[in-house]
Amino acid sequence: MARRPRTGKATSIDVAREAGVSQSAVSRTFTPGASVAKATKARVMEAANRLGYRPNAIARSLITRRSQIVAMAVSYLDNQFYPELIQGLSNQAQERGYHLLLFTAGEGETADVELMRVLDYQIDGLILASVSLSSAIAERCHQAGIPVVMVNRVSDTPTVSKITGTNAEGGRTVAHFLARGGHTRIAYLAGIEATSTNRDREAGFRLGLAEVGLPLHARAVGNYDAADAAQAVRTLMASAEPPDALFCANDHMALAALDTLRAELGLRVPEDISVVGFDSVGAANWPAYAITSFAQPVGAMISATSETLFAAIDAAIAGEPFEPRHVEIPGALVVRTSARLAPGVTDGGTWTLAN
């Protein structure tokens, strides 16, 4: 007797009937690490392929209380540092059998609303890149057993891990480098004022200037935004004593600054003014820009974030305690052609305070 054609999606019951096995055997076949005989597994897979069956991950997560999903929140993607970070972390997650759920969140209350929504997906872990964490969200994650790792941002929350570059040391290094190049009117183009990255980079930069006996000549705010950065540069250069060097809190603003100085204001870089950025990613490396920039080691930050997050997830699954980590990964100033060079310094290499 011919089998009546099925309608709708195949279920595990359909597969069990087709393969002549129990429904529990089908479930074990599609459960990583579960014990199932090779012959049984082969029959189940053949039946599943014939019927077009795929296991329901959502239903399984309700049973195991594990979704195999890691969420990642970013506040903006214009900065090319973050696409590289996302790609690397997505690859790391997939290698461990997890999927990365990416969403965008703003700052303050806006971020809290979006983070509350993503927690409803029963995620196994949360990565925050360029997103601040409120105490309310941190407490909810802690109570739910969801590990949180912040990347390129820090908070005072003791239950959260943080992976950062050496932001303060980077700013300090830039100050010494520009002073060695003979600059005396050195300005700072700030990012978003309240962020830890801007705060630490500026603090290090001011410290470095003080160490070489120079004041901060001028300061403007670019909010990590290209349009805001361009307007800030116009304002700085319109002053009676414009700066002869500009340190931008990230490369995204440095690119906008360079375009404004050259194409709009007709200035030569670095002959008229030097420009230094932070991150050393994306277009900063292109010959048309060749921005001297303090490099954040993206690969090392990806590895540290992944190792920390999945160690915390494994501990949560095992019901074991996990001590949050703060990993600070050192970087170096990559010398290119957007800034005047001190005697003996050549472009194409790195420069540290020891030089």
mmCIF file of N, CA, C and O in Angstrom, residues 255-350:
data_model
loop_
_atom_site.group_PDB
_atom_site.id
_atom_site.type_symbol
_atom_site.label_atom_id
_atom_site.label_comp_id
_atom_site.label_asym_id
_atom_site.label_seq_id
_atom_site.Cartn_x
_atom_site.Cartn_y
_atom_site.Cartn_z
ATOM 1 N N LEU A 255 39.828 59.510 10.078
ATOM 2 C CA LEU A 255 39.563 59.498 8.634
ATOM 3 C C LEU A 255 38.773 60.744 8.224
ATOM 4 O O LEU A 255 39.085 61.393 7.215
ATOM 5 N N ALA A 256 37.747 61.066 9.008
ATOM 6 C CA ALA A 256 36.948 62.261 8.717
ATOM 7 C C ALA A 256 37.795 63.519 8.847
ATOM 8 O O ALA A 256 37.669 64.468 8.055
ATOM 9 N N ALA A 257 38.669 63.539 9.855
ATOM 10 C CA ALA A 257 39.543 64.693 10.060
ATOM 11 C C ALA A 257 40.482 64.875 8.876
ATOM 12 O O ALA A 257 40.676 65.996 8.372
ATOM 13 N N LEU A 258 41.048 63.783 8.417
ATOM 14 C CA LEU A 258 41.998 63.851 7.303
ATOM 15 C C LEU A 258 41.317 64.361 6.030
ATOM 16 O O LEU A 258 41.860 65.215 5.308
ATOM 17 N N ASP A 259 40.122 63.847 5.746
ATOM 18 C CA ASP A 259 39.385 64.309 4.572
ATOM 19 C C ASP A 259 39.065 65.793 4.661
ATOM 20 O O ASP A 259 39.174 66.542 3.668
ATOM 21 N N THR A 260 38.661 66.243 5.837
ATOM 22 C CA THR A 260 38.311 67.657 6.018
ATOM 23 C C THR A 260 39.529 68.555 5.856
ATOM 24 O O THR A 260 39.468 69.596 5.187
ATOM 25 N N LEU A 261 40.630 68.157 6.466
ATOM 26 C CA LEU A 261 41.848 68.967 6.392
ATOM 27 C C LEU A 261 42.361 69.079 4.962
ATOM 28 O O LEU A 261 42.725 70.170 4.505
ATOM 29 N N ARG A 262 42.358 67.974 4.240
ATOM 30 C CA ARG A 262 42.928 67.978 2.895
ATOM 31 C C ARG A 262 41.961 68.529 1.839
ATOM 32 O O ARG A 262 42.282 69.475 1.108
ATOM 33 N N ALA A 263 40.802 67.898 1.740
ATOM 34 C CA ALA A 263 39.887 68.215 0.639
ATOM 35 C C ALA A 263 39.130 69.515 0.834
ATOM 36 O O ALA A 263 38.844 70.232 -0.125
ATOM 37 N N GLU A 264 38.803 69.848 2.091
ATOM 38 C CA GLU A 264 37.980 71.036 2.341
ATOM 39 C C GLU A 264 38.808 72.260 2.716
ATOM 40 O O GLU A 264 38.563 73.362 2.222
ATOM 41 N N LEU A 265 39.802 72.059 3.597
ATOM 42 C CA LEU A 265 40.589 73.195 4.086
ATOM 43 C C LEU A 265 41.890 73.401 3.321
ATOM 44 O O LEU A 265 42.589 74.396 3.544
ATOM 45 N N GLY A 266 42.222 72.450 2.443
ATOM 46 C CA GLY A 266 43.402 72.606 1.596
ATOM 47 C C GLY A 266 44.721 72.538 2.345
ATOM 48 O O GLY A 266 45.725 73.119 1.900
ATOM 49 N N LEU A 267 44.740 71.837 3.459
ATOM 50 C CA LEU A 267 45.962 71.731 4.250
ATOM 51 C C LEU A 267 46.727 70.458 3.891
ATOM 52 O O LEU A 267 46.164 69.472 3.422
ATOM 53 N N ARG A 268 48.039 70.506 4.139
ATOM 54 C CA ARG A 268 48.891 69.351 3.882
ATOM 55 C C ARG A 268 49.083 68.572 5.176
ATOM 56 O O ARG A 268 49.321 69.149 6.230
ATOM 57 N N VAL A 269 48.942 67.263 5.056
ATOM 58 C CA VAL A 269 49.155 66.368 6.197
ATOM 59 C C VAL A 269 50.316 65.439 5.833
ATOM 60 O O VAL A 269 50.263 64.765 4.809
ATOM 61 N N PRO A 270 51.414 65.453 6.592
ATOM 62 C CA PRO A 270 51.588 66.066 7.915
ATOM 63 C C PRO A 270 52.339 67.404 7.904
ATOM 64 O O PRO A 270 52.705 67.882 8.981
ATOM 65 N N GLU A 271 52.604 67.979 6.733
ATOM 66 C CA GLU A 271 53.424 69.193 6.703
ATOM 67 C C GLU A 271 52.797 70.332 7.499
ATOM 68 O O GLU A 271 53.498 71.039 8.250
ATOM 69 N N ASP A 272 51.488 70.548 7.344
ATOM 70 C CA ASP A 272 50.809 71.630 8.065
ATOM 71 C C ASP A 272 50.262 71.175 9.417
ATOM 72 O O ASP A 272 50.224 71.951 10.371
ATOM 73 N N ILE A 273 49.803 69.959 9.470
ATOM 74 C CA ILE A 273 49.258 69.408 10.713
ATOM 75 C C ILE A 273 49.369 67.892 10.686
ATOM 76 O O ILE A 273 49.149 67.264 9.643
ATOM 77 N N SER A 274 49.749 67.311 11.811
ATOM 78 C CA SER A 274 49.826 65.858 11.944
ATOM 79 C C SER A 274 48.509 65.316 12.495
ATOM 80 O O SER A 274 47.840 65.982 13.289
ATOM 81 N N VAL A 275 48.153 64.112 12.077
ATOM 82 C CA VAL A 275 46.935 63.451 12.559
ATOM 83 C C VAL A 275 47.296 62.039 13.023
ATOM 84 O O VAL A 275 47.951 61.287 12.296
ATOM 85 N N VAL A 276 46.853 61.711 14.235
ATOM 86 C CA VAL A 276 47.068 60.371 14.788
ATOM 87 C C VAL A 276 45.720 59.818 15.244
ATOM 88 O O VAL A 276 44.903 60.548 15.817
ATOM 89 N N GLY A 277 45.479 58.555 14.971
ATOM 90 C CA GLY A 277 44.228 57.910 15.362
ATOM 91 C C GLY A 277 44.431 56.830 16.409
ATOM 92 O O GLY A 277 45.495 56.728 17.022
ATOM 93 N N PHE A 278 43.395 56.022 16.584
ATOM 94 C CA PHE A 278 43.440 54.943 17.580
ATOM 95 C C PHE A 278 42.604 53.780 17.041
ATOM 96 O O PHE A 278 41.469 53.970 16.614
ATOM 97 N N ASP A 279 43.165 52.596 17.023
ATOM 98 C CA ASP A 279 42.568 51.313 16.607
ATOM 99 C C ASP A 279 43.408 50.649 15.527
ATOM 100 O O ASP A 279 43.624 49.446 15.551
ATOM 101 N N SER A 280 43.852 51.413 14.508
ATOM 102 C CA SER A 280 44.630 50.890 13.394
ATOM 103 C C SER A 280 43.897 49.771 12.667
ATOM 104 O O SER A 280 44.379 48.644 12.551
ATOM 105 N N VAL A 281 42.712 50.087 12.185
ATOM 106 C CA VAL A 281 41.911 49.106 11.454
ATOM 107 C C VAL A 281 41.384 49.713 10.157
ATOM 108 O O VAL A 281 41.357 50.928 9.985
ATOM 109 N N GLY A 282 40.943 48.848 9.244
ATOM 110 C CA GLY A 282 40.246 49.271 8.040
ATOM 111 C C GLY A 282 41.018 50.276 7.205
ATOM 112 O O GLY A 282 42.201 50.094 6.902
ATOM 113 N N ALA A 283 40.336 51.357 6.841
ATOM 114 C CA ALA A 283 40.890 52.336 5.911
ATOM 115 C C ALA A 283 42.104 53.076 6.462
ATOM 116 O O ALA A 283 42.848 53.692 5.690
ATOM 117 N N ALA A 284 42.329 53.034 7.748
ATOM 118 C CA ALA A 284 43.526 53.664 8.320
ATOM 119 C C ALA A 284 44.785 53.055 7.716
ATOM 120 O O ALA A 284 45.833 53.713 7.650
ATOM 121 N N ASN A 285 44.690 51.806 7.262
ATOM 122 C CA ASN A 285 45.825 51.119 6.667
ATOM 123 C C ASN A 285 45.994 51.421 5.177
ATOM 124 O O ASN A 285 47.012 51.092 4.595
ATOM 125 N N TRP A 286 44.971 52.000 4.545
ATOM 126 C CA TRP A 286 45.023 52.213 3.102
ATOM 127 C C TRP A 286 46.061 53.282 2.744
ATOM 128 O O TRP A 286 46.212 54.286 3.460
ATOM 129 N N PRO A 287 46.764 53.106 1.626
ATOM 130 C CA PRO A 287 47.790 54.093 1.234
ATOM 131 C C PRO A 287 47.246 55.516 1.110
ATOM 132 O O PRO A 287 47.971 56.488 1.359
ATOM 133 N N ALA A 288 45.984 55.671 0.705
ATOM 134 C CA ALA A 288 45.417 57.018 0.540
ATOM 135 C C ALA A 288 45.315 57.758 1.873
ATOM 136 O O ALA A 288 45.281 58.989 1.899
ATOM 137 N N TYR A 289 45.246 57.020 2.980
ATOM 138 C CA TYR A 289 45.139 57.635 4.305
ATOM 139 C C TYR A 289 46.413 57.403 5.121
ATOM 140 O O TYR A 289 46.968 58.331 5.679
ATOM 141 N N ALA A 290 46.843 56.152 5.221
ATOM 142 C CA ALA A 290 48.080 55.794 5.929
ATOM 143 C C ALA A 290 48.190 56.515 7.273
ATOM 144 O O ALA A 290 49.149 57.237 7.546
ATOM 145 N N ILE A 291 47.196 56.301 8.113
ATOM 146 C CA ILE A 291 47.119 57.026 9.383
ATOM 147 C C ILE A 291 48.002 56.379 10.451
ATOM 148 O O ILE A 291 47.919 55.173 10.709
ATOM 149 N N THR A 292 48.849 57.180 11.047
ATOM 150 C CA THR A 292 49.582 56.735 12.230
ATOM 151 C C THR A 292 48.556 56.521 13.334
ATOM 152 O O THR A 292 47.765 57.424 13.636
ATOM 153 N N SER A 293 48.552 55.340 13.931
ATOM 154 C CA SER A 293 47.454 54.995 14.848
ATOM 155 C C SER A 293 47.927 54.005 15.900
ATOM 156 O O SER A 293 48.742 53.115 15.614
ATOM 157 N N PHE A 294 47.400 54.159 17.099
ATOM 158 C CA PHE A 294 47.714 53.195 18.155
ATOM 159 C C PHE A 294 46.859 51.954 17.912
ATOM 160 O O PHE A 294 45.628 52.013 17.951
ATOM 161 N N ALA A 295 47.505 50.827 17.650
ATOM 162 C CA ALA A 295 46.812 49.614 17.225
ATOM 163 C C ALA A 295 46.245 48.849 18.413
ATOM 164 O O ALA A 295 46.959 48.537 19.373
ATOM 165 N N GLN A 296 44.955 48.556 18.310
ATOM 166 C CA GLN A 296 44.348 47.616 19.245
ATOM 167 C C GLN A 296 44.477 46.221 18.632
ATOM 168 O O GLN A 296 44.065 46.008 17.487
ATOM 169 N N PRO A 297 45.023 45.256 19.356
ATOM 170 C CA PRO A 297 45.225 43.907 18.811
ATOM 171 C C PRO A 297 43.896 43.163 18.720
ATOM 172 O O PRO A 297 43.514 42.430 19.642
ATOM 173 N N VAL A 298 43.185 43.344 17.614
ATOM 174 C CA VAL A 298 41.833 42.792 17.486
ATOM 175 C C VAL A 298 41.832 41.277 17.643
ATOM 176 O O VAL A 298 40.974 40.711 18.323
ATOM 177 N N GLY A 299 42.789 40.591 17.001
ATOM 178 C CA GLY A 299 42.833 39.137 17.090
ATOM 179 C C GLY A 299 42.971 38.649 18.517
ATOM 180 O O GLY A 299 42.274 37.713 18.948
ATOM 181 N N ALA A 300 43.855 39.273 19.278
ATOM 182 C CA ALA A 300 44.056 38.873 20.673
ATOM 183 C C ALA A 300 42.822 39.187 21.515
ATOM 184 O O ALA A 300 42.470 38.430 22.434
ATOM 185 N N MET A 301 42.140 40.281 21.204
ATOM 186 C CA MET A 301 40.933 40.637 21.938
ATOM 187 C C MET A 301 39.801 39.649 21.636
ATOM 188 O O MET A 301 39.019 39.286 22.526
ATOM 189 N N ILE A 302 39.728 39.197 20.384
ATOM 190 C CA ILE A 302 38.731 38.191 20.020
ATOM 191 C C ILE A 302 38.978 36.900 20.795
ATOM 192 O O ILE A 302 38.060 36.314 21.372
ATOM 193 N N SER A 303 40.220 36.445 20.815
ATOM 194 C CA SER A 303 40.560 35.203 21.513
ATOM 195 C C SER A 303 40.268 35.304 23.004
ATOM 196 O O SER A 303 39.687 34.388 23.600
ATOM 197 N N ALA A 304 40.659 36.425 23.614
ATOM 198 C CA ALA A 304 40.439 36.588 25.053
ATOM 199 C C ALA A 304 38.951 36.650 25.377
ATOM 200 O O ALA A 304 38.498 36.086 26.385
ATOM 201 N N THR A 305 38.174 37.323 24.534
ATOM 202 C CA THR A 305 36.729 37.416 24.749
ATOM 203 C C THR A 305 36.085 36.041 24.650
ATOM 204 O O THR A 305 35.273 35.643 25.495
ATOM 205 N N SER A 306 36.438 35.301 23.598
ATOM 206 C CA SER A 306 35.874 33.976 23.387
ATOM 207 C C SER A 306 36.236 33.019 24.521
ATOM 208 O O SER A 306 35.376 32.326 25.069
ATOM 209 N N GLU A 307 37.507 32.994 24.892
ATOM 210 C CA GLU A 307 37.951 32.096 25.962
ATOM 211 C C GLU A 307 37.250 32.420 27.280
ATOM 212 O O GLU A 307 36.826 31.521 28.013
ATOM 213 N N THR A 308 37.137 33.705 27.569
ATOM 214 C CA THR A 308 36.502 34.109 28.824
ATOM 215 C C THR A 308 35.018 33.763 28.833
ATOM 216 O O THR A 308 34.495 33.206 29.813
ATOM 217 N N LEU A 309 34.326 34.073 27.744
ATOM 218 C CA LEU A 309 32.886 33.826 27.686
ATOM 219 C C LEU A 309 32.569 32.343 27.785
ATOM 220 O O LEU A 309 31.705 31.936 28.581
ATOM 221 N N PHE A 310 33.250 31.513 27.008
ATOM 222 C CA PHE A 310 32.899 30.102 26.989
ATOM 223 C C PHE A 310 33.382 29.367 28.244
ATOM 224 O O PHE A 310 32.787 28.363 28.640
ATOM 225 N N ALA A 311 34.427 29.870 28.873
ATOM 226 C CA ALA A 311 34.814 29.315 30.176
ATOM 227 C C ALA A 311 33.722 29.596 31.196
ATOM 228 O O ALA A 311 33.385 28.742 32.025
ATOM 229 N N ALA A 312 33.141 30.794 31.126
ATOM 230 C CA ALA A 312 32.055 31.153 32.042
ATOM 231 C C ALA A 312 30.800 30.342 31.751
ATOM 232 O O ALA A 312 30.090 29.908 32.672
ATOM 233 N N ILE A 313 30.493 30.124 30.460
ATOM 234 C CA ILE A 313 29.328 29.323 30.093
ATOM 235 C C ILE A 313 29.496 27.880 30.561
ATOM 236 O O ILE A 313 28.570 27.275 31.117
ATOM 237 N N ASP A 314 30.688 27.308 30.349
ATOM 238 C CA ASP A 314 30.953 25.943 30.798
ATOM 239 C C ASP A 314 30.799 25.820 32.313
ATOM 240 O O ASP A 314 30.254 24.825 32.820
ATOM 241 N N ALA A 315 31.268 26.834 33.027
ATOM 242 C CA ALA A 315 31.134 26.823 34.486
ATOM 243 C C ALA A 315 29.667 26.889 34.888
ATOM 244 O O ALA A 315 29.234 26.190 35.820
ATOM 245 N N ALA A 316 28.883 27.708 34.174
ATOM 246 C CA ALA A 316 27.451 27.827 34.478
ATOM 247 C C ALA A 316 26.738 26.510 34.232
ATOM 248 O O ALA A 316 25.874 26.095 35.022
ATOM 249 N N ILE A 317 27.075 25.817 33.147
ATOM 250 C CA ILE A 317 26.454 24.526 32.839
ATOM 251 C C ILE A 317 26.785 23.499 33.913
ATOM 252 O O ILE A 317 25.934 22.701 34.321
ATOM 253 N N ALA A 318 28.029 23.540 34.384
ATOM 254 C CA ALA A 318 28.465 22.585 35.398
ATOM 255 C C ALA A 318 28.040 22.983 36.808
ATOM 256 O O ALA A 318 28.262 22.228 37.760
ATOM 257 N N GLY A 319 27.441 24.156 36.940
ATOM 258 C CA GLY A 319 27.033 24.627 38.262
ATOM 259 C C GLY A 319 28.206 25.030 39.134
ATOM 260 O O GLY A 319 28.123 24.975 40.366
ATOM 261 N N GLU A 320 29.298 25.451 38.498
ATOM 262 C CA GLU A 320 30.507 25.825 39.234
ATOM 263 C C GLU A 320 30.684 27.342 39.227
ATOM 264 O O GLU A 320 30.224 28.017 38.303
ATOM 265 N N PRO A 321 31.354 27.890 40.213
ATOM 266 C CA PRO A 321 31.570 29.342 40.246
ATOM 267 C C PRO A 321 32.575 29.762 39.179
ATOM 268 O O PRO A 321 33.436 28.980 38.765
ATOM 269 N N PHE A 322 32.456 30.996 38.745
ATOM 270 C CA PHE A 322 33.401 31.549 37.768
ATOM 271 C C PHE A 322 33.782 32.947 38.210
ATOM 272 O O PHE A 322 32.920 33.786 38.438
ATOM 273 N N GLU A 323 35.067 33.184 38.336
ATOM 274 C CA GLU A 323 35.554 34.491 38.757
ATOM 275 C C GLU A 323 35.707 35.388 37.525
ATOM 276 O O GLU A 323 36.497 35.081 36.621
ATOM 277 N N PRO A 324 34.933 36.479 37.435
ATOM 278 C CA PRO A 324 35.042 37.373 36.273
ATOM 279 C C PRO A 324 36.480 37.868 36.090
ATOM 280 O O PRO A 324 37.223 38.062 37.063
ATOM 281 N N ARG A 325 36.856 38.057 34.843
ATOM 282 C CA ARG A 325 38.219 38.457 34.515
ATOM 283 C C ARG A 325 38.258 39.878 33.951
ATOM 284 O O ARG A 325 37.294 40.340 33.359
ATOM 285 N N HIS A 326 39.389 40.541 34.162
ATOM 286 C CA HIS A 326 39.667 41.789 33.457
ATOM 287 C C HIS A 326 40.989 41.593 32.742
ATOM 288 O O HIS A 326 42.047 41.549 33.365
ATOM 289 N N VAL A 327 40.916 41.454 31.425
ATOM 290 C CA VAL A 327 42.102 41.208 30.614
ATOM 291 C C VAL A 327 42.428 42.471 29.836
ATOM 292 O O VAL A 327 41.598 42.997 29.092
ATOM 293 N N GLU A 328 43.630 42.983 30.027
ATOM 294 C CA GLU A 328 44.081 44.173 29.305
ATOM 295 C C GLU A 328 45.186 43.748 28.342
ATOM 296 O O GLU A 328 46.211 43.228 28.765
ATOM 297 N N ILE A 329 44.953 43.971 27.048
ATOM 298 C CA ILE A 329 45.869 43.485 26.024
ATOM 299 C C ILE A 329 46.666 44.647 25.456
ATOM 300 O O ILE A 329 46.093 45.606 24.934
ATOM 301 N N PRO A 330 47.997 44.594 25.547
ATOM 302 C CA PRO A 330 48.821 45.728 25.113
ATOM 303 C C PRO A 330 48.810 45.914 23.601
ATOM 304 O O PRO A 330 48.672 44.969 22.830
ATOM 305 N N GLY A 331 48.954 47.181 23.192
ATOM 306 C CA GLY A 331 49.046 47.520 21.771
ATOM 307 C C GLY A 331 50.322 48.288 21.507
ATOM 308 O O GLY A 331 51.208 48.377 22.359
ATOM 309 N N ALA A 332 50.431 48.858 20.310
ATOM 310 C CA ALA A 332 51.614 49.639 19.948
ATOM 311 C C ALA A 332 51.221 50.668 18.909
ATOM 312 O O ALA A 332 50.264 50.476 18.152
ATOM 313 N N LEU A 333 51.958 51.764 18.858
ATOM 314 C CA LEU A 333 51.702 52.810 17.870
ATOM 315 C C LEU A 333 52.281 52.375 16.528
ATOM 316 O O LEU A 333 53.484 52.116 16.412
ATOM 317 N N VAL A 334 51.418 52.291 15.515
ATOM 318 C CA VAL A 334 51.854 51.939 14.166
ATOM 319 C C VAL A 334 52.151 53.233 13.410
ATOM 320 O O VAL A 334 51.264 54.080 13.239
ATOM 321 N N VAL A 335 53.398 53.389 12.983
ATOM 322 C CA VAL A 335 53.843 54.624 12.348
ATOM 323 C C VAL A 335 53.600 54.560 10.845
ATOM 324 O O VAL A 335 54.088 53.662 10.157
ATOM 325 N N ARG A 336 52.806 55.535 10.362
ATOM 326 C CA ARG A 336 52.572 55.651 8.923
ATOM 327 C C ARG A 336 52.913 57.085 8.505
ATOM 328 O O ARG A 336 53.850 57.659 9.061
ATOM 329 N N THR A 337 52.208 57.644 7.560
ATOM 330 C CA THR A 337 52.649 58.932 7.011
ATOM 331 C C THR A 337 51.786 60.128 7.381
ATOM 332 O O THR A 337 51.998 61.222 6.865
ATOM 333 N N SER A 338 50.806 59.966 8.262
ATOM 334 C CA SER A 338 49.924 61.088 8.582
ATOM 335 C C SER A 338 50.466 61.988 9.687
ATOM 336 O O SER A 338 49.848 62.998 10.010
ATOM 337 N N ALA A 339 51.593 61.609 10.266
ATOM 338 C CA ALA A 339 52.165 62.419 11.342
ATOM 339 C C ALA A 339 53.649 62.647 11.098
ATOM 340 O O ALA A 339 54.356 61.774 10.577
ATOM 341 N N ARG A 340 54.107 63.830 11.481
ATOM 342 C CA ARG A 340 55.519 64.182 11.346
ATOM 343 C C ARG A 340 56.374 63.216 12.176
ATOM 344 O O ARG A 340 55.992 62.845 13.294
ATOM 345 N N LEU A 341 57.510 62.838 11.624
ATOM 346 C CA LEU A 341 58.367 61.871 12.288
ATOM 347 C C LEU A 341 59.523 62.550 13.006
ATOM 348 O O LEU A 341 60.098 63.520 12.504
ATOM 349 N N ALA A 342 59.863 62.021 14.156
ATOM 350 C CA ALA A 342 61.028 62.503 14.884
ATOM 351 C C ALA A 342 62.286 61.986 14.190
ATOM 352 O O ALA A 342 62.231 60.994 13.448
ATOM 353 N N PRO A 343 63.417 62.635 14.392
ATOM 354 C CA PRO A 343 64.666 62.145 13.797
ATOM 355 C C PRO A 343 64.916 60.679 14.172
ATOM 356 O O PRO A 343 64.778 60.285 15.327
ATOM 357 N N GLY A 344 65.247 59.887 13.180
ATOM 358 C CA GLY A 344 65.546 58.476 13.431
ATOM 359 C C GLY A 344 64.349 57.558 13.371
ATOM 360 O O GLY A 344 64.494 56.337 13.406
ATOM 361 N N VAL A 345 63.134 58.118 13.274
ATOM 362 C CA VAL A 345 61.920 57.302 13.202
ATOM 363 C C VAL A 345 61.488 57.175 11.747
ATOM 364 O O VAL A 345 61.452 58.174 11.018
ATOM 365 N N THR A 346 61.175 55.984 11.311
ATOM 366 C CA THR A 346 60.726 55.759 9.939
ATOM 367 C C THR A 346 59.323 55.173 9.952
ATOM 368 O O THR A 346 58.922 54.507 10.902
ATOM 369 N N ASP A 347 58.574 55.437 8.867
ATOM 370 C CA ASP A 347 57.216 54.894 8.816
ATOM 371 C C ASP A 347 57.268 53.413 8.442
ATOM 372 O O ASP A 347 58.255 52.918 7.901
ATOM 373 N N GLY A 348 56.186 52.728 8.756
ATOM 374 C CA GLY A 348 56.075 51.311 8.429
ATOM 375 C C GLY A 348 56.325 50.386 9.595
ATOM 376 O O GLY A 348 56.115 49.178 9.495
ATOM 377 N N GLY A 349 56.769 50.927 10.722
ATOM 378 C CA GLY A 349 57.019 50.088 11.890
ATOM 379 C C GLY A 349 56.168 50.501 13.071
ATOM 380 O O GLY A 349 55.183 51.216 12.920
ATOM 381 N N THR A 350 56.539 50.069 14.248
ATOM 382 C CA THR A 350 55.829 50.459 15.467
ATOM 383 C C THR A 350 56.748 51.309 16.346
ATOM 384 O O THR A 350 57.971 51.254 16.231
#
